[in-house]
Short mmCIF file of C-alpha atoms and ligand atoms in Angstrom, two decimals:
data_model
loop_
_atom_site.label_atom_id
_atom_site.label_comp_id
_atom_site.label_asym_id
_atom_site.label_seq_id
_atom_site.Cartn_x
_atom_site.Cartn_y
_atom_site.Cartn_z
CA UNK A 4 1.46 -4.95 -20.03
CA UNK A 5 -0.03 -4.04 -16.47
CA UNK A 6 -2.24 -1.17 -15.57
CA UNK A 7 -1.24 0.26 -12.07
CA UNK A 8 -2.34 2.67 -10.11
CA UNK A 9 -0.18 4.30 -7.50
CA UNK A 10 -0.96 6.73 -5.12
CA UNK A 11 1.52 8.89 -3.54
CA UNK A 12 0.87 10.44 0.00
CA UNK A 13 1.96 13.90 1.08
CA UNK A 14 5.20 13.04 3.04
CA UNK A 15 6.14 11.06 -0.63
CA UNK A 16 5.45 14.30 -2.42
CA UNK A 17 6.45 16.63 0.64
CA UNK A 18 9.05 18.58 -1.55
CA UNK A 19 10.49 19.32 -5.05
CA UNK A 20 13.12 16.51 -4.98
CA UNK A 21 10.38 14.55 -3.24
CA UNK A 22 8.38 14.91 -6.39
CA UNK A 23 11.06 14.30 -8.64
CA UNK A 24 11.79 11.09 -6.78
CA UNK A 25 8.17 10.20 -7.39
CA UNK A 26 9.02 11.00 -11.10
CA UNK A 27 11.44 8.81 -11.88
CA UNK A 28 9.83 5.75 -9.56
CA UNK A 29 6.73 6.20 -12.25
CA UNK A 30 9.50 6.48 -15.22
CA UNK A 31 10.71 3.14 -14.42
CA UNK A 32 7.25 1.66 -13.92
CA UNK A 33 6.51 2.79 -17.29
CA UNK A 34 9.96 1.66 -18.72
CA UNK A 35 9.18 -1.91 -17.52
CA UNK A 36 6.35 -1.86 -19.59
CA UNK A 37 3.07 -1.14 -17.38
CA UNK A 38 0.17 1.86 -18.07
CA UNK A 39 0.58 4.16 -15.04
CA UNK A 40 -1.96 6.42 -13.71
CA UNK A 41 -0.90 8.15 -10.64
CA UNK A 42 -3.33 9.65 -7.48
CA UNK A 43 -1.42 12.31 -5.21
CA UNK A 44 -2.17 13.95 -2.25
CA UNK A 45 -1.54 17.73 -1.36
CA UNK A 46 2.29 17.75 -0.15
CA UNK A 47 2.70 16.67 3.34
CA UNK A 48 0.96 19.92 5.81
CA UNK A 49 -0.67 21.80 3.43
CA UNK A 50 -4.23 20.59 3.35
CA UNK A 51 -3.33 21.37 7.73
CA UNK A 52 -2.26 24.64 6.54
CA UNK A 53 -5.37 25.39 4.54
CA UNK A 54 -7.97 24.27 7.35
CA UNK A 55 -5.78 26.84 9.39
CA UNK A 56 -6.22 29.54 7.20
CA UNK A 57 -10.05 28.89 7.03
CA UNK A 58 -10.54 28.77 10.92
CA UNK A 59 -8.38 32.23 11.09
CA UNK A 60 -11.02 33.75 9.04
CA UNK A 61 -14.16 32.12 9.92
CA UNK A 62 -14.97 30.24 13.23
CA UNK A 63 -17.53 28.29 11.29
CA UNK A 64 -16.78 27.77 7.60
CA UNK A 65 -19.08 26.87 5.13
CA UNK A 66 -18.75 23.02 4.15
CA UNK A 67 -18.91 24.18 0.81
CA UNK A 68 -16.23 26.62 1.14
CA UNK A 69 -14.05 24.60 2.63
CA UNK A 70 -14.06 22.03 -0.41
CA UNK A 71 -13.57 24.55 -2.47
CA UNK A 72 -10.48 25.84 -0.57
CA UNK A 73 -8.92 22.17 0.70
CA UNK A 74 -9.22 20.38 -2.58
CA UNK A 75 -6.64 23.45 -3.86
CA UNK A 76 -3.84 21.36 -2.25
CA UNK A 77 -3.99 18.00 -4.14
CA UNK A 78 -4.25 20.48 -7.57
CA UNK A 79 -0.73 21.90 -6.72
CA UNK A 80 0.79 18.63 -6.54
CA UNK A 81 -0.85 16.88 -9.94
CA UNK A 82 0.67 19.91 -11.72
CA UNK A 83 3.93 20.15 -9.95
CA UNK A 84 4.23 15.47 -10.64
CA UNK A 85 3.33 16.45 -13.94
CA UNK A 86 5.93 19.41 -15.07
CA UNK A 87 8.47 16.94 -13.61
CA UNK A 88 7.35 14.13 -15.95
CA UNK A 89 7.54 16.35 -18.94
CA UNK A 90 10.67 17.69 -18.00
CA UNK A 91 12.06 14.18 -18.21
CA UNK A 92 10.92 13.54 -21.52
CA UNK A 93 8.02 11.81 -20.29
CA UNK A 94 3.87 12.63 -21.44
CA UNK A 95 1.85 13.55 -18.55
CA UNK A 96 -1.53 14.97 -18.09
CA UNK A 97 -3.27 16.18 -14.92
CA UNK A 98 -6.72 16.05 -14.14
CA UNK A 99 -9.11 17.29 -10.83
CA UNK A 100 -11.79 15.40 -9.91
CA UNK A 101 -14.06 17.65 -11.36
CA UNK A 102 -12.26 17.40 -14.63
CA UNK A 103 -12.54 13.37 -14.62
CA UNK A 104 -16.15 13.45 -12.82
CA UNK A 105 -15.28 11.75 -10.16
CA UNK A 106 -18.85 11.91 -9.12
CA UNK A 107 -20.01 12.33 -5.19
CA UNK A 108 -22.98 12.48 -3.49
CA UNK A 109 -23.25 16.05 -1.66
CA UNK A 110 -21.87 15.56 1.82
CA UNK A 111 -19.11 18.12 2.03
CA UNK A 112 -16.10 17.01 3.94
CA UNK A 113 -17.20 13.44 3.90
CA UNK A 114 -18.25 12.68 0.52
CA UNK A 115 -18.83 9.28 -1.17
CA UNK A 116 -17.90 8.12 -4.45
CA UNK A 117 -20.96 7.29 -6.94
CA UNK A 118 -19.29 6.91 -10.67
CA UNK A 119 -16.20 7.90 -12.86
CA UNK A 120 -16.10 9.04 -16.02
CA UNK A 121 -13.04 6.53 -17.45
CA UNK A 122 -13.54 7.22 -21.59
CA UNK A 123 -11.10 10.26 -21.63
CA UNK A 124 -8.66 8.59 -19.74
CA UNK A 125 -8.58 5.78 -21.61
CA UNK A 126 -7.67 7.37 -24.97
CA UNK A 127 -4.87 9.19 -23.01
CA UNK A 128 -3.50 5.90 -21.34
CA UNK A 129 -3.47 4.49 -24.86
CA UNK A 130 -1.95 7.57 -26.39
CA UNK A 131 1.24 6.91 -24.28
CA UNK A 132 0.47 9.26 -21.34
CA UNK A 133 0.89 8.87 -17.90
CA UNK A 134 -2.30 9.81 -16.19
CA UNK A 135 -1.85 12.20 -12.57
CA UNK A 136 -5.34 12.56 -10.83
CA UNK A 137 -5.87 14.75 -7.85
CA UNK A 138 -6.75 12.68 -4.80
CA UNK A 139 -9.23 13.55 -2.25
CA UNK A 140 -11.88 15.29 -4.50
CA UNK A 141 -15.14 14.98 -6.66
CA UNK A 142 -17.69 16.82 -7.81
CA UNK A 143 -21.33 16.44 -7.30
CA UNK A 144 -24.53 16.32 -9.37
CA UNK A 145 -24.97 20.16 -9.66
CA UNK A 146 -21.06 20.33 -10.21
CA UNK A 147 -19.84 21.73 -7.13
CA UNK A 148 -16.35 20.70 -5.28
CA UNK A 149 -16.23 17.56 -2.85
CA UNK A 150 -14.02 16.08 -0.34
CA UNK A 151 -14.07 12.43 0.79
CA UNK A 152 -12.40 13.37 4.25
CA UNK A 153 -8.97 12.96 5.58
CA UNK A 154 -6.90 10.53 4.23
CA UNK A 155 -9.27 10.66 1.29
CA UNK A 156 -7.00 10.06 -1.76
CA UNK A 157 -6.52 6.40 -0.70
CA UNK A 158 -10.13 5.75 -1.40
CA UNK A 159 -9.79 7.61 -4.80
CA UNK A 160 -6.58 5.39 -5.85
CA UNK A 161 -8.67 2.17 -5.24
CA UNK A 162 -11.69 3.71 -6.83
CA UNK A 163 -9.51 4.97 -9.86
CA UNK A 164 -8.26 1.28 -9.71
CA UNK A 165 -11.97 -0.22 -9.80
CA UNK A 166 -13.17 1.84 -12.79
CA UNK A 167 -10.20 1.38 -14.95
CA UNK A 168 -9.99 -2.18 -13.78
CA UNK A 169 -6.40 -1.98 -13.09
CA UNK A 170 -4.11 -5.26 -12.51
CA UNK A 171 -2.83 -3.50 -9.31
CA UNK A 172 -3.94 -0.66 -6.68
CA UNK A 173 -0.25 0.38 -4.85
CA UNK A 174 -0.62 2.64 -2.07
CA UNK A 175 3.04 4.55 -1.78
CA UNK A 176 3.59 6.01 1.76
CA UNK A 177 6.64 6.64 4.50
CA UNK A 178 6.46 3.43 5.76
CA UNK A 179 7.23 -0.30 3.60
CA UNK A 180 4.39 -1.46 4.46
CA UNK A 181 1.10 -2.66 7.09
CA UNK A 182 2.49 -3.56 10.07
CA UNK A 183 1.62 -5.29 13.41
CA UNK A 184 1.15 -2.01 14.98
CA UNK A 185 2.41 1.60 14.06
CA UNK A 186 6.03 1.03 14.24
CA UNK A 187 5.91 4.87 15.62
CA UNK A 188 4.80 3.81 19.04
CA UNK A 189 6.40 0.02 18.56
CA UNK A 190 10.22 0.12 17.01
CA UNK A 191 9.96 -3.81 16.92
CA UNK A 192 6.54 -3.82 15.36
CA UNK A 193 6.85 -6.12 11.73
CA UNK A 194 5.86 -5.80 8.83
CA UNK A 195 3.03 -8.07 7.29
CA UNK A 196 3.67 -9.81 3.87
CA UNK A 197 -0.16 -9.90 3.83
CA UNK A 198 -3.29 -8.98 5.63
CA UNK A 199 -6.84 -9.59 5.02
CA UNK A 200 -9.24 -7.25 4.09
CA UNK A 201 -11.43 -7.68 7.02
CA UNK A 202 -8.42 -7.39 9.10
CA UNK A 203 -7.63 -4.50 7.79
CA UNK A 204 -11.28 -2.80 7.84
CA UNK A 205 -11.22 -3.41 11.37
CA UNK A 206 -7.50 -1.74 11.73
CA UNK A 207 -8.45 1.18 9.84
CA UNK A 208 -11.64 1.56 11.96
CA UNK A 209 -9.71 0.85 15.26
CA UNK A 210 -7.32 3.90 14.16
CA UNK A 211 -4.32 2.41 12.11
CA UNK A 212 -4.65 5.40 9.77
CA UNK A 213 -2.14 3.76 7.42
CA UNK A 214 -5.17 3.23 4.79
CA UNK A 215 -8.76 5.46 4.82
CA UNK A 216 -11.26 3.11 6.49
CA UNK A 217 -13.01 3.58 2.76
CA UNK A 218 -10.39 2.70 0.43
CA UNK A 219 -10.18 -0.91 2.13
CA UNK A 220 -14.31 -1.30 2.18
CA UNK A 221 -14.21 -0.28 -2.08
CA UNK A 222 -10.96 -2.27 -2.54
CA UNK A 223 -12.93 -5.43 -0.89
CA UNK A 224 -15.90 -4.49 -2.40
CA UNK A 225 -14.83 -4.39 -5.79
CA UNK A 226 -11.70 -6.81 -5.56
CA UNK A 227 -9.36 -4.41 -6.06
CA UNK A 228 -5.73 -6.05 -5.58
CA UNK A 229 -4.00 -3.58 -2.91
CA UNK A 230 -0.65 -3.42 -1.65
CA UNK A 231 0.89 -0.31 0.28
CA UNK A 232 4.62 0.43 -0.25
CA UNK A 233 7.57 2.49 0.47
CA UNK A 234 8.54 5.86 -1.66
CA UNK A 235 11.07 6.08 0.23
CA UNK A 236 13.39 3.10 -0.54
CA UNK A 237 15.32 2.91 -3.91
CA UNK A 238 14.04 -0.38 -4.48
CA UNK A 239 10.34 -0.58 -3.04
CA UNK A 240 10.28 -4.81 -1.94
CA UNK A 241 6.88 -6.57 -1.66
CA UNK A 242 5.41 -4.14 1.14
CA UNK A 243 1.99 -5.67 2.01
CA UNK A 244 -0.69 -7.10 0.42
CA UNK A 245 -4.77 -6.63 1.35
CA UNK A 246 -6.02 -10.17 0.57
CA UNK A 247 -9.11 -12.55 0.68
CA UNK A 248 -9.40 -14.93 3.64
CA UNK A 249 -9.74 -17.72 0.80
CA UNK A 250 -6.07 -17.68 -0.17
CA UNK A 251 -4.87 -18.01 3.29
CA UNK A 252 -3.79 -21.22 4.67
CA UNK A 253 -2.08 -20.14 7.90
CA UNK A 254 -3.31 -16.98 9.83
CA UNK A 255 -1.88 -15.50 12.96
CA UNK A 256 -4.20 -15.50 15.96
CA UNK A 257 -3.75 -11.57 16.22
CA UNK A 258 -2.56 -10.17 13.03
CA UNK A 259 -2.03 -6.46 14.40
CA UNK A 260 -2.86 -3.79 17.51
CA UNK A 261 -4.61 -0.54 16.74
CA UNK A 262 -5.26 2.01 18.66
CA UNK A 263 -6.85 5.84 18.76
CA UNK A 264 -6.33 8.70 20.80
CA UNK A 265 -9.30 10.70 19.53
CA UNK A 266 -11.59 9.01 21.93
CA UNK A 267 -13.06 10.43 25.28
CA UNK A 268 -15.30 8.72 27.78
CA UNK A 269 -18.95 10.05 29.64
CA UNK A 270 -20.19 8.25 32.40
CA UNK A 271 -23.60 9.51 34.13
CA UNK A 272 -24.91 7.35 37.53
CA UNK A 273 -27.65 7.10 39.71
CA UNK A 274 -30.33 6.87 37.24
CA UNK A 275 -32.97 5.58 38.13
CA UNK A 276 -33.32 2.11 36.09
CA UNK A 277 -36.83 1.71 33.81
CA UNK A 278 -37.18 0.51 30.31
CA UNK A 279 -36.43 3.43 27.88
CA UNK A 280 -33.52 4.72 29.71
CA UNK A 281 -30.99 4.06 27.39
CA UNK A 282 -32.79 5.83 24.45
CA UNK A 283 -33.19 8.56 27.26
CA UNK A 284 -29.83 9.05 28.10
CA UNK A 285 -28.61 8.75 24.62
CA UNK A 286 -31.29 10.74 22.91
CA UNK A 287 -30.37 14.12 23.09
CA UNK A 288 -26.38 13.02 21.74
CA UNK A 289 -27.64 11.09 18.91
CA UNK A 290 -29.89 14.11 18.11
CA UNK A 291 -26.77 16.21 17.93
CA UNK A 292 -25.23 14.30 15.56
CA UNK A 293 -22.14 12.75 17.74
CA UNK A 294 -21.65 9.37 17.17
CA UNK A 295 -21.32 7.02 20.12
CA UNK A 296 -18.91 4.16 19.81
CA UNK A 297 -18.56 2.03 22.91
CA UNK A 298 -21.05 1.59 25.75
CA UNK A 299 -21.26 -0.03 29.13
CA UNK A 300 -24.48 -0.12 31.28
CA UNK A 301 -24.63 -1.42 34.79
CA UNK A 302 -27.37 -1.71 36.92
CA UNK A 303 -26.37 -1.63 40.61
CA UNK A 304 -28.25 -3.84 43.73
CA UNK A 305 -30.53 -0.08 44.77
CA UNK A 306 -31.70 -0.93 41.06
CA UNK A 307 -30.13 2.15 39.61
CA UNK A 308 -28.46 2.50 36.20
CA UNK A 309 -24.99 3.37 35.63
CA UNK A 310 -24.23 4.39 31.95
CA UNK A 311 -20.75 5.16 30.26
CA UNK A 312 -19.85 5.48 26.98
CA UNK A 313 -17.45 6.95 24.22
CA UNK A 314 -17.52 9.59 21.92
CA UNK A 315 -14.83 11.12 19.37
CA UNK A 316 -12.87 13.84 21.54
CA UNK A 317 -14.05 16.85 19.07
CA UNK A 318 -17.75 16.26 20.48
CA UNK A 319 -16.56 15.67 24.18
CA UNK A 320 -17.60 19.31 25.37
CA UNK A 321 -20.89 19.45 23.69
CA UNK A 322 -21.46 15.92 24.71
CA UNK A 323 -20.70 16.86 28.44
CA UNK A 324 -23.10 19.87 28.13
CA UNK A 325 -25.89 17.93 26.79
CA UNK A 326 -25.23 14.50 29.68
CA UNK A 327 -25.47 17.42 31.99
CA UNK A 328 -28.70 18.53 31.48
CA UNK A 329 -29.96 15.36 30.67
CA UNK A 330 -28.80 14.08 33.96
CA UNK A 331 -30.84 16.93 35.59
CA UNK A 332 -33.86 15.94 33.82
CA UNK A 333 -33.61 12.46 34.71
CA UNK A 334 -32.53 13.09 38.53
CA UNK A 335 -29.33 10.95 37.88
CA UNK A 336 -26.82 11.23 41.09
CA UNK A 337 -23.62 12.20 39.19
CA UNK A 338 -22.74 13.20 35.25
CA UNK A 339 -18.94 13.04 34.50
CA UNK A 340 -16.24 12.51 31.57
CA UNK A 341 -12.68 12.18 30.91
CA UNK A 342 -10.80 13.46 27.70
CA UNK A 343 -7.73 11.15 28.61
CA UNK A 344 -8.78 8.13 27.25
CA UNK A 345 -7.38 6.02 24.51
CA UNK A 346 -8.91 3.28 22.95
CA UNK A 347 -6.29 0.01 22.06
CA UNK A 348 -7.32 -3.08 20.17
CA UNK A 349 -6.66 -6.55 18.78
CA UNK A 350 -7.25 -7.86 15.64
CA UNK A 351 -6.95 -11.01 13.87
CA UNK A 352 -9.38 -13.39 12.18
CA UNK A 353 -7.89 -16.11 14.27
CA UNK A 354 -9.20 -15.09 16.81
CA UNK A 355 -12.13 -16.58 15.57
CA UNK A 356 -10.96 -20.10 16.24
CA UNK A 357 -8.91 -19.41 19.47
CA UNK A 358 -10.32 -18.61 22.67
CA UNK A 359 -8.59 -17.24 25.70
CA UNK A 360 -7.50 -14.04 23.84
CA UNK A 361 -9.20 -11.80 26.03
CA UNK A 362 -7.76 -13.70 29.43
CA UNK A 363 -4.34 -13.06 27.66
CA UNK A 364 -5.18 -9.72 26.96
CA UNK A 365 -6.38 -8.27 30.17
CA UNK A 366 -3.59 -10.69 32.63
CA UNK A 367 -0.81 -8.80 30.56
CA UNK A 368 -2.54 -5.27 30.92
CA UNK A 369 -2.60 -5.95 34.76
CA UNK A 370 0.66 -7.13 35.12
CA UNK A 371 1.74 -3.47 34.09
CA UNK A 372 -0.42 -2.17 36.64
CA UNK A 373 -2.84 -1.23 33.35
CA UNK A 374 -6.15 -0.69 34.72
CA UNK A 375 -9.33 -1.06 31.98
CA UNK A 376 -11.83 1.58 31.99
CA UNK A 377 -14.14 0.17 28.91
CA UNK A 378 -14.05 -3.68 26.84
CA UNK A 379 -16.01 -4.34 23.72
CA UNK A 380 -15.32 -7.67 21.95
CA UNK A 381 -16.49 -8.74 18.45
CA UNK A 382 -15.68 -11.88 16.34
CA UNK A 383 -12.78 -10.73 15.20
CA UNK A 384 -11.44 -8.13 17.70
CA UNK A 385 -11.19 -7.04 21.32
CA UNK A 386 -10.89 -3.41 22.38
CA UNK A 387 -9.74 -2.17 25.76
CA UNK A 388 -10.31 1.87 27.12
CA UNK A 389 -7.28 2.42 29.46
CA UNK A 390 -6.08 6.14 30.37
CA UNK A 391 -4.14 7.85 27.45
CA UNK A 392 -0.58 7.84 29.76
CA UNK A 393 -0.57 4.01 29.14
CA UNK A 394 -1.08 4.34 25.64
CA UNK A 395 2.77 3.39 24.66
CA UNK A 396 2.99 0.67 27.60
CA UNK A 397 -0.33 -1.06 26.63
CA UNK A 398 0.77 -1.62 23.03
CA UNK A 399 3.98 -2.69 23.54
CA UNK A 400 3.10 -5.00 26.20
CA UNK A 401 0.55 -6.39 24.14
CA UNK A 402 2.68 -6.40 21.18
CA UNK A 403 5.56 -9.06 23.16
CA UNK A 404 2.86 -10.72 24.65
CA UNK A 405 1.06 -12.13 21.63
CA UNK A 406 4.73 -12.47 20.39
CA UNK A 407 3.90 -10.16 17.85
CA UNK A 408 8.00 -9.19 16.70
CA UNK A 409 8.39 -12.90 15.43
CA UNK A 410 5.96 -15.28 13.81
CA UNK A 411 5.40 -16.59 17.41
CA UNK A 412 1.40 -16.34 16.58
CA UNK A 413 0.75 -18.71 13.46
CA UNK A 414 -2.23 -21.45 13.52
CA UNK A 415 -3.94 -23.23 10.93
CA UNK A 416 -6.97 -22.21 9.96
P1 ADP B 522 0.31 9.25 3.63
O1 ADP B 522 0.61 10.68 3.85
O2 ADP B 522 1.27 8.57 2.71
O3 ADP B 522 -1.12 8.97 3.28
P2 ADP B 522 -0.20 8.45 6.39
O4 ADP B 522 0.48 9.30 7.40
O5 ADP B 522 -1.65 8.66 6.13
O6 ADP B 522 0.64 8.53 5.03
O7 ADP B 522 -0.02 6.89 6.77
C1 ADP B 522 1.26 6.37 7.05
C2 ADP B 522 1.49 6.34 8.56
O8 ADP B 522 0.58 5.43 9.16
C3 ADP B 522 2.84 5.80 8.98
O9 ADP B 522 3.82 6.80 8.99
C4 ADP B 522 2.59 5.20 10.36
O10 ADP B 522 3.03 6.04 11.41
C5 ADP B 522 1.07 5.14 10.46
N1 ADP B 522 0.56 3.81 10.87
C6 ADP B 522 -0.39 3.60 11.82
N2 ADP B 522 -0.61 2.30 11.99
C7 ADP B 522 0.22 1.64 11.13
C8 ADP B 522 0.43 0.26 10.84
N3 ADP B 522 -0.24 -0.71 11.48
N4 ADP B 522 1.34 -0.05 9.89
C9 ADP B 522 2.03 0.91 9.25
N5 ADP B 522 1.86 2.24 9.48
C10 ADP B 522 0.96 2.61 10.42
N1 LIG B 523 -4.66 15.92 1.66
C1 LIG B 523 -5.73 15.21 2.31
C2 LIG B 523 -5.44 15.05 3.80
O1 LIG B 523 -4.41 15.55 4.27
C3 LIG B 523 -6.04 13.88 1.67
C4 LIG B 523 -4.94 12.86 1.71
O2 LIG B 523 -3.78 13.18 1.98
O3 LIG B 523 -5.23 11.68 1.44
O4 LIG B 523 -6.22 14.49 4.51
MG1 MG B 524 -2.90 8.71 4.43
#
């Protein structure tokens, strides 16, 4: 006998015959013999809904409050999975986070998990029941409500999994699997059998919000067998499986292309070049709390210092605002941004023993008349900054040129 945990996202539990389909997929888990305990998210637009709501009332809501009002979704849907179990004959109990102590640290909206209470559970697994668990939410130390951010009730499926030591973490979504790119943007994009999890990390990161960046760092963390599936297909397959590097004998050079549209660009020139200008130019961002991700400096033959980087679109006004004035401070020539900007990357870990990726990379962009605004490059990925109207050309042209539809990529390792 197993122990699985599924999770179920909110297009899988989007309606009433969407739940009961979610029913009877656990029913014949269970009839095959395996202990199920099952994480769901809110159904599919609510928790949207609910953020609505709160900005209709309040410009600025409380962190707090909002925890208190967004975690309501994912309580709907672990009594709604639940009723339907019963009604099928089947024992089924529901529990929030606060009600299993799925302990957080305080930051609300963003929260981390720090411990979970198993011993209740336990005695209910072995009493027969299944086991439904509100994704998304925790509790802190002085009890109140938590959120782990969007997408959160992956990373409380593979946490679930961790603590209970379960044979099996399976992520249930509207797709069959992790594939080489969102097969949204690509129709001919495939699906992986596997993928490692440092592949994956760097996918999640990149924007391939088919897993929470945090579920995949806990599931690697604490060796948590993952595989993400289809609720949508009568008989589910193999979908894909997260797995070590060790177990791999052949890897693709580029296992998959991510990409995010939340990105937006700030460039400020002319400034005069002396040591501290970086920390100058950056300081007043970083001491607004808006993370910067990519950055490019230049310093030009009249020895002045061009200086462009990104930052998540949400911040780009405030970002703007603060460049500006810090360009007049620092007599800089020009301060300017663009909000049009998407960011597209490779990935692979065989990329690691391959060179001439990033040749590949940039000769197929230009063929397409693709200009690059930005490049970063790590060991295990390259990422390009083009304008956001390319966004569909520059992954699908990167997708046939790395032969990405067929198994056109495979080396030894
Ligand atoms: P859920 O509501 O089940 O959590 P999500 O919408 O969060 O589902 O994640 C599933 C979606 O992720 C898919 O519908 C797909 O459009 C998108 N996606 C992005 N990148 C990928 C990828 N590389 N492979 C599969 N799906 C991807
Ligand atoms: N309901 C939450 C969200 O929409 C959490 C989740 O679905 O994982 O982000
Ligand atoms: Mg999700």
């Amino acid at each position: 006998m197993a122990l699985i945990v599924q999770k179920y996202g909110g297009t899988s539990v989007g309606s009433v015959e969407r739940i009961q389909a979610v029913a009877d997929r656990i029913i014949k888990n269970r009839e095959n013999g395996h202990q199920i305990v099952v994480v769901v998210s809110a159904m599919s637009g609510e928790t949207n809904k609910l953020i609505g709501l709160a900005n209709e009332i309040n410009e600025r809501p409380a962190a707090r409050e909002m925890d208190v009002l967004v975690s309501t979704g994912e309580q709907v849907t672990i009594a709604l999975l639940s009723m339907a179990l019963h009604a099928k004959g089947i024992p089924a109990k529901s529990y929030t986070g606060t009600q299993i102590k799925m302990l957080t640290d305080n930051a609300h909206g963003k929260a981390r998990i720090m411990d979970i209470q198993c011993s209740n559970m336990q005695k209910d697994l072995e009493e027969g029941n299944v086991i439904v668990v509100a994704g998304f939410q925790g509790v802190d130390e002085c009890g109140n409500i938590t959120t782990l951010g969007r997408g959160g009730s992956d990373t409380t499926a593979v946490a679930m999994a961790a603590a209970l030591k379960a044979d099996e973490c399976q992520i249930y979504t509207d797709v069959d699997g992790v594939y080489t790119t969102d097969p949204r943007i690509e129709p001919k994009a495939r699906r992986l059998e596997r993928i490692t999890f440092e592949e994956m990390l760097e996918m999640a990161s990149l924007g391939s919000k088919v897993l929470q960046i945090r579920s995949v760092e806990f599931a690697g963390k604490y060796n948590v067998p993952l595989r993400v599936l289809s609720s949508f297909e009568e008989s589910e397959g193999a979908g894909t499986l997260i797995t070590t590097e060790e177990n791999e004998m052949e890897q693709a050079v580029i296992s998959g292309i991510a990409f995010n549209k939340d990105e937006a660009q700030l460039t400020i020139s002319g400034v005069p070049d002396k040591p501290g200008v970086a920390s100058d130019i950056l300081g007043s961002v970083t001491e607004a709390n808006i993370e910067v991700d990519m950055i490019v400096q230049n310093v030009g033959e009249d020895g002045t210092t061009d200086f462009t980087f990104t930052v998540h679109r949400n911040d780009y006004d405030t970002a703007l605002e603060l460049l500006t004035r810090t360009g007049e401070t620092l007599g800089a020539k020009n301060v300017r941004g663009d909000n049009s900007i998407v960011k597209i990357s490779l990935v692979g870990v065989g990329m690691r023993s391959h060179a001439g990726i990033a040749s590949t990379m940039f000769a197929a962009l230009a063929k397409e008349g693709i200009n690059i605004l930005m490049i970063s490059t790590s060991e295990i990925k390259i990422s390009v900054v083009v304008a956001e109207k390319y966004l569909e050309l520059g992954v699908r042209t990167l997708h046939s040129a790395f032969g990405l539809e067929n198994d056109g990529n495979l080396v030894n390792l």
